[in-house]
Amino acid sequence: MNSVLEPVNTKTINLLDFDRKGLAAFFVGLGEKPFRATQLLKWIYQEGVEDFELMTNLSKSLRTYLSENCYIATPEIVLEKIATDGTRKWVVQTHCGNRIETVFIPEEGRGTLCVSSQIGCALACTFCSTAQQGFNRNLSTSEIIGQLIVAQKRLGAEKRITNVVMMGMGEPLLNFNNAVAAMNLMMDDFTFGLSKRRVTVSTSGVVPAMYRLTQECDVSLAVSLHAVTDELRDELVPINKKYPLKELMEACRDNAKIAPRRTVTFEYVMLDGINDSLQDARGLIKLLKTVPSKVNLIPFNPFPSSSYRCSNSETINRFKTLLTDAGIITTVRKTRGEDIDAACGQLVGQVQDKSRRHLKLHAVGSERAGAA
């Protein structure tokens, strides 16, 4: 006998907030079998059906419950920009009126979507434009996976999203549960079916969450490093004051033990005269000696009010050569979408800042102007 609960409120549950495990638990709570989760995922993600009445392998009573209590909703694309190199940036509006940014990077044989995990960012990395906007809140699972859904719909079947990087606005590991649920959906065989090697989460170094990620979600890990001493990293990536390099590298070593030939990608933004000397390169070689690594050197992308400059190409190439000669796989990230402010570190969205960082920055700027 069916024991579906009586409706308690009208359309309060966005079913995109559940991965398969969460959806199975939801259905069990309704007195249904766990396999209903797989059926629903296939309807939503593979068939593109959002009308519960058309989900004919669900019972009539369950369809009625879902129709009265649940909904399927993604964020709304309100602006699209296409760069000269084919990169696309979408400004996506959330239900609370804040706006985030999502970027699609087309390459031969692959298409990478850069996804945001928070509205703004709370970490205040000094070289990142996103961080200067302040912080509002974490995105829900539906708002994270929704970026993938709306992007793929906008691109159409001829341009497939093959890779996802959690490198947009925000620190994913400070929104752990929602980010992991969204990544689980990305990799689920009944949704997008992406390989775990094609889903990458980037962190600035939230060490406890890194250990938890290693245990709970097998995805590729990228670490925003950017400095080889605690003194400089404290300045560039302030979370280093809480989780210094020694602790960070131990968490990276732990992650690399998951599987043979597993590597951790280290992102290193190239800042002229700040972190780009050959001494820095040698320090990086020493730091990564015990971690299976790849290094991604990122030319700094300027933004208004920034005092940093990008290292010149000769300096970047010398830095790369030193790392490569030491046996570290090293690439220089090709700047994409710079003409539409879609390059690394340039995503800003529209953030109703609750951290009051924008006021602090304005006050500091006023003080400096007065002193001048």
PDB file of C-alpha atoms in Angstrom, residues 163-323:
ATOM      1  CA  ASN A 163      34.674  19.199 -18.208  1.00  0.00           C
ATOM      2  CA  VAL A 164      33.581  21.203 -15.190  1.00  0.00           C
ATOM      3  CA  VAL A 165      35.884  23.223 -12.956  1.00  0.00           C
ATOM      4  CA  MET A 166      34.644  24.621  -9.665  1.00  0.00           C
ATOM      5  CA  MET A 167      36.772  27.721 -10.147  1.00  0.00           C
ATOM      6  CA  GLY A 168      34.164  30.442 -10.552  1.00  0.00           C
ATOM      7  CA  MET A 169      33.041  32.824  -7.838  1.00  0.00           C
ATOM      8  CA  GLY A 170      33.549  31.614  -4.289  1.00  0.00           C
ATOM      9  CA  GLU A 171      35.444  28.948  -2.327  1.00  0.00           C
ATOM     10  CA  PRO A 172      33.724  25.591  -2.998  1.00  0.00           C
ATOM     11  CA  LEU A 173      34.980  23.902   0.175  1.00  0.00           C
ATOM     12  CA  LEU A 174      33.329  26.579   2.331  1.00  0.00           C
ATOM     13  CA  ASN A 175      30.068  25.409   0.754  1.00  0.00           C
ATOM     14  CA  PHE A 176      30.985  21.770   1.152  1.00  0.00           C
ATOM     15  CA  ASN A 177      27.676  19.908   1.261  1.00  0.00           C
ATOM     16  CA  ASN A 178      26.058  21.764  -1.616  1.00  0.00           C
ATOM     17  CA  ALA A 179      29.181  21.690  -3.784  1.00  0.00           C
ATOM     18  CA  VAL A 180      29.712  17.961  -3.245  1.00  0.00           C
ATOM     19  CA  ALA A 181      26.060  17.165  -3.972  1.00  0.00           C
ATOM     20  CA  ALA A 182      26.323  19.152  -7.220  1.00  0.00           C
ATOM     21  CA  MET A 183      29.534  17.372  -8.217  1.00  0.00           C
ATOM     22  CA  ASN A 184      27.912  14.023  -7.454  1.00  0.00           C
ATOM     23  CA  LEU A 185      25.156  14.988  -9.878  1.00  0.00           C
ATOM     24  CA  MET A 186      27.692  15.976 -12.529  1.00  0.00           C
ATOM     25  CA  MET A 187      29.278  12.519 -12.326  1.00  0.00           C
ATOM     26  CA  ASP A 188      26.092  10.457 -11.966  1.00  0.00           C
ATOM     27  CA  ASP A 189      25.497   8.015 -14.834  1.00  0.00           C
ATOM     28  CA  PHE A 190      21.846   9.045 -14.928  1.00  0.00           C
ATOM     29  CA  THR A 191      22.536  12.772 -15.254  1.00  0.00           C
ATOM     30  CA  PHE A 192      25.624  14.174 -17.024  1.00  0.00           C
ATOM     31  CA  GLY A 193      27.883  11.158 -16.534  1.00  0.00           C
ATOM     32  CA  LEU A 194      31.130  13.142 -16.363  1.00  0.00           C
ATOM     33  CA  SER A 195      34.290  11.268 -15.404  1.00  0.00           C
ATOM     34  CA  LYS A 196      35.762  12.059 -11.982  1.00  0.00           C
ATOM     35  CA  ARG A 197      38.884  13.172 -13.847  1.00  0.00           C
ATOM     36  CA  ARG A 198      36.799  15.744 -15.707  1.00  0.00           C
ATOM     37  CA  VAL A 199      35.354  17.381 -12.586  1.00  0.00           C
ATOM     38  CA  THR A 200      37.817  19.585 -10.699  1.00  0.00           C
ATOM     39  CA  VAL A 201      37.342  21.451  -7.459  1.00  0.00           C
ATOM     40  CA  SER A 202      39.675  24.347  -6.725  1.00  0.00           C
ATOM     41  CA  THR A 203      40.396  25.428  -3.176  1.00  0.00           C
ATOM     42  CA  SER A 204      42.460  28.172  -1.596  1.00  0.00           C
ATOM     43  CA  GLY A 205      43.409  25.735   1.143  1.00  0.00           C
ATOM     44  CA  VAL A 206      40.530  24.960   3.522  1.00  0.00           C
ATOM     45  CA  VAL A 207      42.496  22.115   5.063  1.00  0.00           C
ATOM     46  CA  PRO A 208      39.838  20.302   7.159  1.00  0.00           C
ATOM     47  CA  ALA A 209      37.455  20.292   4.200  1.00  0.00           C
ATOM     48  CA  MET A 210      40.238  18.977   1.953  1.00  0.00           C
ATOM     49  CA  TYR A 211      40.590  15.894   4.155  1.00  0.00           C
ATOM     50  CA  ARG A 212      36.833  15.456   4.137  1.00  0.00           C
ATOM     51  CA  LEU A 213      36.707  15.809   0.355  1.00  0.00           C
ATOM     52  CA  THR A 214      39.349  13.091  -0.011  1.00  0.00           C
ATOM     53  CA  GLN A 215      37.120  10.730   1.979  1.00  0.00           C
ATOM     54  CA  GLU A 216      33.762  11.627   0.464  1.00  0.00           C
ATOM     55  CA  CYS A 217      34.109  12.766  -3.148  1.00  0.00           C
ATOM     56  CA  ASP A 218      36.670  11.461  -5.615  1.00  0.00           C
ATOM     57  CA  VAL A 219      37.168  14.401  -7.955  1.00  0.00           C
ATOM     58  CA  SER A 220      40.294  16.107  -9.238  1.00  0.00           C
ATOM     59  CA  LEU A 221      41.843  18.602  -6.839  1.00  0.00           C
ATOM     60  CA  ALA A 222      43.379  21.954  -7.697  1.00  0.00           C
ATOM     61  CA  VAL A 223      44.992  24.174  -5.063  1.00  0.00           C
ATOM     62  CA  SER A 224      45.390  27.946  -5.394  1.00  0.00           C
ATOM     63  CA  LEU A 225      48.939  28.207  -4.108  1.00  0.00           C
ATOM     64  CA  HIS A 226      50.478  31.434  -5.510  1.00  0.00           C
ATOM     65  CA  ALA A 227      53.348  31.654  -3.015  1.00  0.00           C
ATOM     66  CA  VAL A 228      56.029  29.391  -1.549  1.00  0.00           C
ATOM     67  CA  THR A 229      56.513  31.098   1.821  1.00  0.00           C
ATOM     68  CA  ASP A 230      53.973  31.629   4.571  1.00  0.00           C
ATOM     69  CA  GLU A 231      54.906  35.295   4.778  1.00  0.00           C
ATOM     70  CA  LEU A 232      53.923  36.032   1.175  1.00  0.00           C
ATOM     71  CA  ARG A 233      50.988  33.623   1.086  1.00  0.00           C
ATOM     72  CA  ASP A 234      49.537  35.245   4.209  1.00  0.00           C
ATOM     73  CA  GLU A 235      49.363  38.441   2.152  1.00  0.00           C
ATOM     74  CA  LEU A 236      48.088  36.978  -1.130  1.00  0.00           C
ATOM     75  CA  VAL A 237      45.829  34.228   0.248  1.00  0.00           C
ATOM     76  CA  PRO A 238      44.838  35.271   3.788  1.00  0.00           C
ATOM     77  CA  ILE A 239      43.371  31.866   4.723  1.00  0.00           C
ATOM     78  CA  ASN A 240      47.010  30.761   4.904  1.00  0.00           C
ATOM     79  CA  LYS A 241      47.165  32.459   8.323  1.00  0.00           C
ATOM     80  CA  LYS A 242      44.754  29.781   9.561  1.00  0.00           C
ATOM     81  CA  TYR A 243      46.060  26.862   7.512  1.00  0.00           C
ATOM     82  CA  PRO A 244      49.750  27.482   6.712  1.00  0.00           C
ATOM     83  CA  LEU A 245      51.748  25.760   4.002  1.00  0.00           C
ATOM     84  CA  LYS A 246      52.920  22.829   6.115  1.00  0.00           C
ATOM     85  CA  GLU A 247      49.325  21.840   6.903  1.00  0.00           C
ATOM     86  CA  LEU A 248      48.179  22.523   3.344  1.00  0.00           C
ATOM     87  CA  MET A 249      50.852  20.321   1.783  1.00  0.00           C
ATOM     88  CA  GLU A 250      50.078  17.476   4.161  1.00  0.00           C
ATOM     89  CA  ALA A 251      46.429  17.586   3.071  1.00  0.00           C
ATOM     90  CA  CYS A 252      47.584  17.535  -0.563  1.00  0.00           C
ATOM     91  CA  ARG A 253      49.749  14.469   0.085  1.00  0.00           C
ATOM     92  CA  ASP A 254      46.775  12.765   1.680  1.00  0.00           C
ATOM     93  CA  ASN A 255      44.620  13.467  -1.379  1.00  0.00           C
ATOM     94  CA  ALA A 256      47.274  12.159  -3.767  1.00  0.00           C
ATOM     95  CA  LYS A 257      47.170   8.770  -2.018  1.00  0.00           C
ATOM     96  CA  ILE A 258      43.636   8.056  -3.282  1.00  0.00           C
ATOM     97  CA  ALA A 259      44.822   6.303  -6.424  1.00  0.00           C
ATOM     98  CA  PRO A 260      48.042   5.419  -8.275  1.00  0.00           C
ATOM     99  CA  ARG A 261      49.369   8.124 -10.602  1.00  0.00           C
ATOM    100  CA  ARG A 262      47.045  10.678  -9.024  1.00  0.00           C
ATOM    101  CA  THR A 263      48.315  14.252  -9.070  1.00  0.00           C
ATOM    102  CA  VAL A 264      47.290  17.498  -7.446  1.00  0.00           C
ATOM    103  CA  THR A 265      47.209  20.586  -9.665  1.00  0.00           C
ATOM    104  CA  PHE A 266      48.739  23.706  -8.152  1.00  0.00           C
ATOM    105  CA  GLU A 267      47.589  27.056  -9.532  1.00  0.00           C
ATOM    106  CA  TYR A 268      50.155  29.822  -9.383  1.00  0.00           C
ATOM    107  CA  VAL A 269      49.289  33.331 -10.563  1.00  0.00           C
ATOM    108  CA  MET A 270      52.291  35.172 -11.971  1.00  0.00           C
ATOM    109  CA  LEU A 271      52.693  38.588 -10.330  1.00  0.00           C
ATOM    110  CA  ASP A 272      55.468  40.862 -11.524  1.00  0.00           C
ATOM    111  CA  GLY A 273      58.147  41.321  -8.875  1.00  0.00           C
ATOM    112  CA  ILE A 274      56.052  39.572  -6.235  1.00  0.00           C
ATOM    113  CA  ASN A 275      56.288  35.800  -6.677  1.00  0.00           C
ATOM    114  CA  ASP A 276      57.958  35.267 -10.054  1.00  0.00           C
ATOM    115  CA  SER A 277      61.692  35.108  -9.330  1.00  0.00           C
ATOM    116  CA  LEU A 278      63.880  32.081  -9.983  1.00  0.00           C
ATOM    117  CA  GLN A 279      64.251  31.848  -6.206  1.00  0.00           C
ATOM    118  CA  ASP A 280      60.459  31.478  -6.011  1.00  0.00           C
ATOM    119  CA  ALA A 281      60.608  28.764  -8.674  1.00  0.00           C
ATOM    120  CA  ARG A 282      63.256  26.862  -6.710  1.00  0.00           C
ATOM    121  CA  GLY A 283      61.135  27.235  -3.586  1.00  0.00           C
ATOM    122  CA  LEU A 284      58.174  25.801  -5.452  1.00  0.00           C
ATOM    123  CA  ILE A 285      60.231  22.816  -6.598  1.00  0.00           C
ATOM    124  CA  LYS A 286      61.268  22.150  -3.002  1.00  0.00           C
ATOM    125  CA  LEU A 287      57.712  22.584  -1.694  1.00  0.00           C
ATOM    126  CA  LEU A 288      56.246  20.113  -4.186  1.00  0.00           C
ATOM    127  CA  LYS A 289      59.001  17.535  -3.826  1.00  0.00           C
ATOM    128  CA  THR A 290      56.845  15.063  -1.890  1.00  0.00           C
ATOM    129  CA  VAL A 291      53.527  15.675  -3.692  1.00  0.00           C
ATOM    130  CA  PRO A 292      52.694  14.207  -7.124  1.00  0.00           C
ATOM    131  CA  SER A 293      52.062  17.515  -8.861  1.00  0.00           C
ATOM    132  CA  LYS A 294      51.154  19.470 -11.918  1.00  0.00           C
ATOM    133  CA  VAL A 295      51.632  23.231 -11.959  1.00  0.00           C
ATOM    134  CA  ASN A 296      49.427  25.653 -13.833  1.00  0.00           C
ATOM    135  CA  LEU A 297      51.064  29.069 -14.182  1.00  0.00           C
ATOM    136  CA  ILE A 298      48.395  31.745 -14.590  1.00  0.00           C
ATOM    137  CA  PRO A 299      49.250  35.119 -16.119  1.00  0.00           C
ATOM    138  CA  PHE A 300      47.675  37.729 -13.853  1.00  0.00           C
ATOM    139  CA  ASN A 301      44.532  39.276 -15.302  1.00  0.00           C
ATOM    140  CA  PRO A 302      44.284  42.956 -14.281  1.00  0.00           C
ATOM    141  CA  PHE A 303      41.143  44.554 -12.891  1.00  0.00           C
ATOM    142  CA  PRO A 304      40.263  48.086 -11.738  1.00  0.00           C
ATOM    143  CA  SER A 305      41.862  49.121  -8.417  1.00  0.00           C
ATOM    144  CA  SER A 306      44.459  46.338  -8.526  1.00  0.00           C
ATOM    145  CA  SER A 307      48.068  47.335  -7.850  1.00  0.00           C
ATOM    146  CA  TYR A 308      49.502  44.116  -9.307  1.00  0.00           C
ATOM    147  CA  ARG A 309      50.979  43.644 -12.756  1.00  0.00           C
ATOM    148  CA  CYS A 310      51.410  40.471 -14.774  1.00  0.00           C
ATOM    149  CA  SER A 311      54.877  38.998 -15.102  1.00  0.00           C
ATOM    150  CA  ASN A 312      56.273  39.398 -18.602  1.00  0.00           C
ATOM    151  CA  SER A 313      56.377  36.407 -20.935  1.00  0.00           C
ATOM    152  CA  GLU A 314      60.144  36.006 -20.640  1.00  0.00           C
ATOM    153  CA  THR A 315      59.926  35.747 -16.854  1.00  0.00           C
ATOM    154  CA  ILE A 316      57.038  33.266 -17.065  1.00  0.00           C
ATOM    155  CA  ASN A 317      58.940  31.112 -19.547  1.00  0.00           C
ATOM    156  CA  ARG A 318      62.075  31.075 -17.374  1.00  0.00           C
ATOM    157  CA  PHE A 319      59.948  30.096 -14.380  1.00  0.00           C
ATOM    158  CA  LYS A 320      58.301  27.308 -16.368  1.00  0.00           C
ATOM    159  CA  THR A 321      61.612  25.986 -17.701  1.00  0.00           C
ATOM    160  CA  LEU A 322      63.045  25.664 -14.207  1.00  0.00           C
ATOM    161  CA  LEU A 323      60.028  23.665 -13.041  1.00  0.00           C
TER     162      LEU A 323
END
